[in-house]
Coordinates of C-alpha atoms and ligand atoms in Angstrom, one line a residue:
X1016 CA 59.5 121.0 225.1
X1017 CA 59.0 118.2 222.8
X1018 CA 60.1 119.5 219.6
X1019 CA 57.5 119.2 216.3
X1020 CA 58.0 116.0 214.7
X1021 CA 59.3 116.2 210.7
X1022 CA 57.1 114.1 208.5
X1023 CA 57.8 113.8 204.5
X1024 CA 54.7 113.4 202.6
X1025 CA 55.4 111.3 199.4
X1026 CA 52.8 112.7 196.7
X1027 CA 50.8 115.7 195.9
X1028 CA 47.4 114.4 194.4
X1029 CA 44.6 114.3 196.5
X1030 CA 45.2 112.0 199.3
X1031 CA 48.9 113.2 199.8
X1032 CA 48.2 116.6 199.6
X1033 CA 45.5 117.0 201.9
X1034 CA 47.2 114.8 204.4
X1035 CA 49.7 117.4 204.5
X1036 CA 47.7 120.8 205.0
X1037 CA 46.2 118.7 207.9
X1038 CA 49.9 117.5 209.5
X1039 CA 50.9 121.4 209.0
X1040 CA 48.0 122.5 210.6
X1041 CA 48.2 120.4 213.7
X1042 CA 51.7 121.5 214.0
X1043 CA 53.7 119.6 212.0
X1044 CA 57.0 120.6 210.1
X1045 CA 55.9 118.9 206.7
X1046 CA 58.0 118.0 203.5
X1047 CA 55.8 117.7 200.8
X1048 CA 56.9 116.0 197.6
X1049 CA 56.1 115.3 194.3
X1050 CA 57.9 114.0 191.0
X1051 CA 55.1 115.8 188.0
X1052 CA 53.6 118.1 190.4
X1053 CA 50.2 118.2 191.9
X1054 CA 47.1 117.3 189.7
X1055 CA 50.1 115.9 186.9
X1056 CA 48.5 114.6 183.8
X1057 CA 49.9 110.9 184.7
X1058 CA 49.0 110.8 188.4
X1059 CA 45.4 109.6 189.1
X1060 CA 44.4 113.3 190.2
X1061 CA 44.7 114.5 186.9
X1062 CA 42.3 116.1 184.8
X1063 CA 39.4 118.4 185.3
X1064 CA 36.6 116.7 187.0
X1065 CA 35.6 114.1 189.7
X1066 CA 32.4 112.5 191.3
X1067 CA 31.2 114.0 194.9
X1068 CA 28.4 111.4 195.5
X1069 CA 27.6 110.0 199.4
X1070 CA 25.7 107.0 197.3
X1071 CA 27.8 103.6 198.6
X1072 CA 25.8 100.9 199.4
X1073 CA 25.6 99.3 202.7
X1074 CA 28.0 98.7 205.3
X1075 CA 31.3 101.1 204.6
X1076 CA 32.7 103.6 205.8
X1077 CA 32.7 106.2 202.5
X1078 CA 29.6 107.8 203.0
X1079 CA 30.4 109.1 206.2
X1080 CA 34.0 110.3 204.9
X1081 CA 32.2 111.7 201.8
X1082 CA 29.7 113.5 204.4
X1083 CA 32.6 114.9 206.2
X1084 CA 34.5 115.8 203.1
X1085 CA 31.5 117.6 201.9
X1086 CA 31.6 120.1 204.8
X1087 CA 35.6 120.4 204.8
X1088 CA 35.3 120.9 200.7
X1089 CA 33.1 124.1 201.4
X1090 CA 35.0 125.1 204.4
X1091 CA 38.1 125.5 202.0
X1092 CA 35.8 127.0 199.3
X1093 CA 34.7 129.4 202.3
X1094 CA 38.1 130.2 203.4
X1095 CA 40.4 129.9 200.1
X1096 CA 37.4 131.9 198.0
X1097 CA 37.7 129.4 195.4
X1098 CA 34.9 126.7 194.2
X1099 CA 35.7 123.2 194.2
X1100 CA 32.2 121.3 194.2
X1101 CA 29.9 122.5 191.6
X1102 CA 26.5 121.4 193.1
X1103 CA 24.7 120.3 190.3
X1104 CA 23.6 117.2 192.3
X1105 CA 24.3 113.4 191.3
X1106 CA 21.4 111.4 189.8
X1107 CA 21.8 107.5 190.7
X1108 CA 20.2 105.3 188.0
X1109 CA 19.2 101.8 189.1
X1110 CA 19.1 99.9 186.1
X1111 CA 20.0 96.7 187.5
X1112 CA 17.4 93.7 188.9
X1113 CA 19.4 93.3 192.2
X1114 CA 19.0 97.0 194.3
X1115 CA 20.4 95.6 197.4
X1116 CA 23.3 98.0 197.1
X1117 CA 20.9 101.0 196.6
X1118 CA 18.6 99.8 199.2
X1119 CA 21.2 99.4 201.7
X1120 CA 23.1 103.0 201.0
X1121 CA 19.5 104.7 201.8
X1122 CA 20.1 104.3 205.6
X1123 CA 23.7 105.1 205.6
X1124 CA 23.0 108.3 203.8
X1125 CA 20.2 108.8 206.2
X1126 CA 22.8 108.4 209.4
X1127 CA 25.3 110.4 207.7
X1128 CA 22.9 113.1 207.6
X1129 CA 23.5 113.2 203.5
X1130 CA 20.6 114.7 201.7
X1131 CA 19.1 112.2 199.1
X1132 CA 15.8 112.2 197.3
X1133 CA 14.3 108.6 196.2
X1134 CA 12.7 108.7 193.0
X1135 CA 10.3 106.3 190.9
X1136 CA 10.6 106.5 187.1
X1137 CA 7.9 109.0 186.5
X1138 CA 9.5 110.8 188.5
X1139 CA 12.6 110.9 187.1
X1140 CA 11.1 110.5 183.4
X1141 CA 9.6 114.4 184.6
X1142 CA 12.6 115.6 185.5
X1143 CA 14.7 115.1 182.8
X1144 CA 12.9 114.2 179.8
X1145 CA 16.8 114.5 178.0
X1146 CA 17.6 111.0 179.3
X1147 CA 15.8 108.0 177.9
X1148 CA 14.9 105.9 181.5
X1149 CA 14.0 102.4 180.0
X1150 CA 15.2 99.8 182.4
X1151 CA 15.6 102.4 185.4
X1152 CA 13.5 101.3 188.0
X1153 CA 14.0 103.9 190.7
X1154 CA 16.9 106.6 191.0
X1155 CA 18.3 108.2 194.1
X1156 CA 19.8 112.2 193.6
X1157 CA 21.5 113.5 195.6
X1158 CA 21.1 117.7 195.7
X1159 CA 24.1 118.5 197.3
X1160 CA 26.5 116.5 195.4
X1161 CA 27.6 117.1 192.2
X1162 CA 31.2 117.2 190.7
X1163 CA 34.9 118.9 192.1
X1164 CA 37.7 120.5 190.1
X1165 CA 40.4 117.9 190.6
X1166 CA 43.2 119.2 188.9
X1167 CA 42.9 122.7 190.1
X1168 CA 41.7 121.9 194.1
X1169 CA 45.1 119.5 194.1
X1170 CA 47.3 122.8 193.1
X1171 CA 45.2 125.0 195.8
X1172 CA 45.8 122.4 198.5
X1173 CA 49.7 122.8 197.8
X1174 CA 49.0 126.1 197.2
X1175 CA 47.7 126.9 200.6
X1176 CA 49.9 124.3 202.5
X1177 CA 53.2 126.7 201.0
X1178 CA 51.0 129.8 202.4
X1179 CA 51.1 128.1 205.6
X1180 CA 55.0 127.5 205.7
X1181 CA 55.0 124.2 204.1
X1182 CA 57.9 122.8 202.4
X1183 CA 56.9 122.1 199.1
X1184 CA 59.5 120.3 196.5
X1185 CA 59.1 118.8 193.3
X1186 CA 61.2 116.1 193.7
X1187 CA 60.6 112.3 192.9
X1188 CA 61.7 109.9 196.0
X1189 CA 64.1 107.1 194.3
X1190 CA 62.4 103.8 194.7
X1191 CA 65.6 101.8 194.1
X1192 CA 65.8 99.7 197.2
X1193 CA 63.7 101.7 199.4
X1194 CA 61.5 98.5 200.9
X1195 CA 64.9 96.1 200.8
X1196 CA 67.1 98.8 202.8
X1197 CA 64.6 98.8 205.6
X1198 CA 65.1 95.8 206.7
X1199 CA 64.7 97.0 210.2
X1200 CA 62.7 99.9 211.8
X1201 CA 62.5 102.8 211.0
X1202 CA 63.2 104.1 208.0
X1203 CA 66.2 106.2 208.4
X1204 CA 66.1 108.3 205.2
X1205 CA 65.0 108.5 201.3
X1206 CA 67.1 109.6 198.6
X1207 CA 65.9 112.0 196.1
X1208 CA 65.9 112.5 192.4
X1209 CA 68.4 114.8 192.9
X1210 CA 70.6 112.9 194.8
X1211 CA 69.9 114.3 197.8
X1212 CA 68.9 113.1 201.1
X1213 CA 66.5 113.7 203.1
X1214 CA 65.7 112.8 206.7
X1215 CA 62.2 113.0 208.8
X1216 CA 60.8 111.8 211.5
X1217 CA 57.8 109.7 209.7
X1218 CA 57.0 109.1 206.3
X1219 CA 53.4 109.2 204.5
X1220 CA 53.7 107.7 201.2
X1221 CA 50.5 109.0 199.0
X1222 CA 52.2 108.2 195.8
X1223 CA 48.3 106.5 193.9
X1224 CA 49.2 104.1 191.1
X1225 CA 53.1 104.1 192.2
X1226 CA 53.1 102.9 195.3
X1227 CA 53.4 99.1 194.1
X1228 CA 56.6 100.4 192.2
X1229 CA 58.2 102.0 195.4
X1230 CA 56.8 99.0 198.0
X1231 CA 56.9 95.7 195.5
X1232 CA 57.4 93.3 198.1
X1233 CA 54.2 94.9 200.3
X1234 CA 52.4 96.6 198.1
X1235 CA 53.4 95.1 194.3
X1236 CA 50.5 92.5 194.2
X1237 CA 47.8 94.7 196.5
X1238 CA 47.5 98.1 194.2
X1239 CA 47.3 97.2 190.5
X1240 CA 46.8 100.6 188.5
X1241 CA 44.2 99.6 185.4
X1242 CA 43.8 101.8 182.6
X1243 CA 40.4 103.8 182.2
X1244 CA 39.4 105.5 179.0
X1245 CA 37.8 109.0 179.5
X1246 CA 35.4 110.5 176.6
X1247 CA 34.1 113.8 175.8
X1248 CA 31.2 114.5 173.3
X1249 CA 30.3 117.4 171.8
X1250 CA 26.6 118.6 172.3
X1251 CA 24.5 120.3 170.2
X1252 CA 25.0 124.0 168.9
X1253 CA 23.4 126.2 171.3
X1254 CA 21.6 123.3 173.4
X1255 CA 22.2 123.5 176.9
X1256 CA 20.5 120.7 177.5
X1257 CA 23.6 117.9 178.0
X1258 CA 25.6 120.9 180.3
X1259 CA 25.5 121.1 183.9
X1260 CA 22.8 123.8 183.5
X1261 CA 20.1 121.3 183.1
X1262 CA 21.6 118.2 183.6
X1263 CA 23.3 116.6 186.5
X1264 CA 26.3 114.1 187.3
X1265 CA 24.6 110.3 186.5
X1266 CA 25.7 107.2 187.3
X1267 CA 23.9 104.2 185.5
X1268 CA 24.2 101.0 187.9
X1269 CA 23.1 98.1 185.6
X1270 CA 25.4 95.8 184.2
X1271 CA 28.1 97.7 184.0
X1272 CA 28.7 100.5 185.7
X1273 CA 28.6 104.3 183.1
X1274 CA 29.0 107.6 184.7
X1275 CA 29.0 111.3 183.3
X1276 CA 29.5 114.8 183.8
X1277 CA 28.0 116.6 181.6
X1278 CA 29.8 119.6 180.1
X1279 CA 31.9 121.5 183.1
X1280 CA 34.2 124.0 182.0
X1281 CA 32.3 123.8 178.1
X1282 CA 34.4 120.9 178.2
X1283 CA 31.6 118.1 176.4
X1284 CA 29.6 116.0 177.6
X1285 CA 32.3 113.8 179.9
X1286 CA 31.0 109.6 179.4
X1287 CA 32.8 107.1 180.6
X1288 CA 33.0 103.1 181.3
X1289 CA 34.2 102.6 184.9
X1290 CA 34.9 98.6 184.3
X1291 CA 38.4 98.0 185.4
X1292 CA 40.6 98.0 181.9
X1293 CA 44.1 96.2 181.7
X1294 CA 47.5 96.7 183.2
X1295 CA 48.8 100.0 183.3
X1296 CA 51.9 101.7 183.5
X1297 CA 51.4 105.1 185.1
X1298 CA 55.1 106.4 183.9
X1299 CA 55.4 105.3 180.5
X1300 CA 51.9 104.2 179.5
X1301 CA 50.8 106.0 176.0
X1302 CA 47.3 107.5 176.9
X1303 CA 45.6 106.3 174.0
X1304 CA 42.0 105.0 174.6
X1305 CA 40.5 102.0 173.5
X1306 CA 38.7 101.5 170.0
X1307 CA 36.5 98.9 171.9
X1308 CA 35.5 100.8 174.9
X1309 CA 34.9 104.1 172.2
X1310 CA 32.2 101.7 170.6
X1311 CA 30.8 100.3 173.7
X1312 CA 30.3 104.1 175.3
X1313 CA 28.8 105.0 172.0
X1314 CA 25.7 102.3 172.0
X1315 CA 25.2 103.6 175.4
X1316 CA 24.7 107.1 175.2
X1317 CA 22.4 105.9 171.9
X1318 CA 20.5 104.2 174.2
X1319 CA 20.0 106.4 177.3
X1320 CA 20.8 109.9 176.0
X1321 CA 18.9 109.2 172.2
X1322 CA 19.8 113.5 171.3
X1323 CA 23.4 112.8 171.8
X1324 CA 23.3 108.9 169.1
X1325 CA 25.4 111.0 166.8
X1326 CA 27.5 113.1 169.3
X1327 CA 31.1 113.7 167.9
X1328 CA 33.9 112.6 170.1
X1329 CA 35.5 116.0 170.8
X1330 CA 38.6 115.0 173.6
X1331 CA 39.7 111.9 175.4
X1332 CA 41.7 111.5 178.4
X1333 CA 43.5 107.9 179.7
X1334 CA 43.7 107.6 183.9
X1335 CA 44.1 104.8 186.0
X1336 CA 42.4 103.6 188.9
X1337 CA 45.3 102.2 191.3
X1338 CA 42.8 99.3 192.5
X1339 CA 43.0 96.8 195.4
X1340 CA 41.7 93.9 195.3
X1341 CA 38.1 94.8 197.2
X1342 CA 38.3 98.7 195.6
X1343 CA 39.1 99.4 199.6
X1344 CA 41.9 102.3 200.4
X1345 CA 44.8 101.3 201.7
X1346 CA 45.8 102.9 205.2
X1347 CA 48.3 101.5 207.0
X1348 CA 52.0 101.5 208.9
X1349 CA 54.6 99.4 206.5
X1350 CA 54.6 95.8 208.2
X1351 CA 58.5 96.5 208.6
X1352 CA 58.8 100.4 209.3
X1353 CA 56.5 101.3 212.0
X1354 CA 57.4 105.2 210.7
X1355 CA 56.3 104.7 207.5
X1356 CA 52.7 105.2 206.2
X1357 CA 51.1 103.6 203.0
X1358 CA 47.8 105.9 202.0
X1359 CA 46.2 104.9 198.4
X1360 CA 44.3 102.7 196.9
X1361 CA 41.6 104.8 196.0
X1362 CA 40.6 101.8 193.3
X1363 CA 38.4 104.8 191.3
X1364 CA 36.4 106.7 194.0
X1365 CA 39.0 108.4 196.0
X1366 CA 39.0 111.8 195.1
X1367 CA 35.9 113.5 196.5
X1368 CA 37.1 111.8 200.3
X1369 CA 40.9 113.7 200.2
X1370 CA 40.1 116.4 202.7
X1371 CA 38.5 113.5 204.8
X1372 CA 41.1 111.7 204.6
X1373 CA 43.6 114.0 205.3
X1374 CA 42.3 115.1 208.1
X1375 CA 42.0 111.5 209.2
X1376 CA 45.8 110.3 208.2
X1377 CA 47.1 113.1 210.4
X1378 CA 45.6 112.0 213.4
X1379 CA 46.5 108.5 212.8
X1380 CA 50.2 109.5 212.1
X1381 CA 50.3 111.8 215.0
X1382 CA 48.5 109.9 217.6
X1383 CA 50.0 106.9 216.6
X1384 CA 46.8 105.2 216.3
X1385 CA 45.4 102.5 214.0
X1386 CA 43.2 103.2 210.7
X1387 CA 39.8 101.7 210.0
X1388 CA 40.1 97.7 210.2
X1389 CA 38.8 97.2 205.9
X1390 CA 42.0 99.7 205.5
X1391 CA 44.5 97.5 207.4
X1392 CA 47.1 95.4 205.2
X1393 CA 46.4 92.6 207.0
X1394 CA 43.3 92.2 205.3
X1395 CA 44.8 90.7 202.4
X1396 CA 47.5 88.5 204.4
X1397 CA 43.2 86.7 206.1
X1398 CA 42.3 86.5 202.9
X1399 CA 45.3 84.3 201.5
X1400 CA 45.4 82.2 204.4
Ligands
LIG1178 C1 39.2 108.3 185.3 C2 39.1 108.4 186.7 C3 37.8 108.6 187.2 C4 37.8 109.2 189.2 N1 36.6 109.3 188.9 C5 36.1 109.1 190.2 C6 35.6 110.4 190.9 O1 34.3 110.7 190.3 N2 35.2 110.5 192.0 C7 36.7 110.0 193.1 O2 36.1 110.4 194.4 N3 37.3 109.9 192.4 C8 37.5 109.0 191.5 N4 38.7 108.5 190.6 C9 39.0 107.6 192.0 C10 40.6 109.5 192.3 O3 40.8 110.4 191.6 C11 41.6 108.8 193.2 O4 41.2 107.6 193.7 C12 42.6 109.8 193.7 O5 42.7 110.8 192.9 C13 43.9 109.3 194.2 O6 44.8 109.9 194.4 P1 46.1 109.5 195.1 O7 46.7 111.0 195.8 O8 46.3 108.7 195.9 O9 47.4 109.7 193.4 P2 47.7 110.8 192.7 O10 46.9 111.5 192.7 O11 48.4 109.7 191.6 O12 48.9 110.7 193.5 C14 49.9 110.2 193.9 C15 51.2 111.5 193.4 O13 52.4 111.1 193.4 C16 53.5 111.2 192.9 N5 54.3 110.4 192.7 C17 54.7 109.2 192.6 N6 55.8 108.5 192.4 C18 56.2 109.4 193.1 C19 57.7 109.2 193.8 N7 58.7 108.3 193.4 N8 58.6 110.2 194.4 C20 57.4 111.6 194.0 N9 56.2 112.0 194.1 C21 56.0 110.8 193.1 C22 53.0 111.3 191.5 O14 53.4 112.5 190.5 C23 51.4 111.8 192.2 O15 51.2 113.1 191.8 C24 38.8 108.7 189.7 C25 40.3 108.1 189.0 C26 40.4 108.3 187.5 C27 41.6 107.9 187.3

């Protein structure tokens, strides 16, 4: 009888955690490692919340994976008797003159059977009087979407993984010569922070913004961590109109893309500017928001949510996107080590896909298949030539 493959998954964020769980479910022996723990404060999956949506423009694989993920989030909520998705609905405001992205989203949403409503400006005004819809031409509302619990769900995935026989260890993989040591395929082992060696048949590196440090030659210029500032504003006392009781998750696609998650866990009115920030070191970077971004966000709120104009800033967070040049993920084998898979490049939109991506990844590794062309590394070499 063929013995089960042993797979080491490095990184227990949204990508690695779900991959480890799906590999285990398919019968592999899996060791999951993380330097600081699932959804830790440095990780891109850290913090409280992430948006779940299907609006993604035309010609892309993400609406389909979001639709699959939506089913899987619900399945694991039932199975583990926990809530991850808060179904507030997601409102996408079209404030750009060019609405090709949104128009192109509609057929894709239909094909993926994700529910949505196309709303005119009068309909938007009637439904959400707290919002100033000036400059908004129309909107898409996805009633079955909303926001996901980020850190909490990463923990739940690892708990389930361990409960089902997976091995989790809080250890870091040494980046030292990882890529150079493996001049020949396959990779024979990794060195851990306690000086031990771990040998596996396959390795899945799902190290988010750290991937470029681990694989400088292959990913150093492919995945770029960018600083992203998040702001939480205090809502008026005793007034729930800016909480998730009365306001959906929203995105505003104009010259910039602003988005917000209202009032999760009484934490305040979360707002961010999705514009990619400067380069950021996920290990040693100081997580202090920029005053310039705060000013821009305040001006935006005063315009779009006039009653929140003078709202006090109650909390801030700094996270980083693990950004690729085209915002598509990286799902591929290492070019020189055929037992090493690289998984990352979430580029500010990866979290929601975690359960579906983990499922895809388990299939790729165990069946030795090729990833979707848009996620393969060859797209970058094609661009250079
Ligand atoms: C501010 C912000 C807002 C976002 N909003 C959304 C959103 O609304 N919707 C959405 O879908 N997505 C969103 N995203 C994107 C999404 O959160 C990320 O794409 C996703 O969480 C990436 O997960 P990951 O597992 O690839 O990386 P990570 O979560 O960073 O996980 C990588 C893990 O690897 C570990 N690690 C690193 N190096 C080593 C090593 N040497 N040895 C062992 N372990 C190591 C780290 O500790 C970490 O836990 C947002 C991201 C940010 C930062």
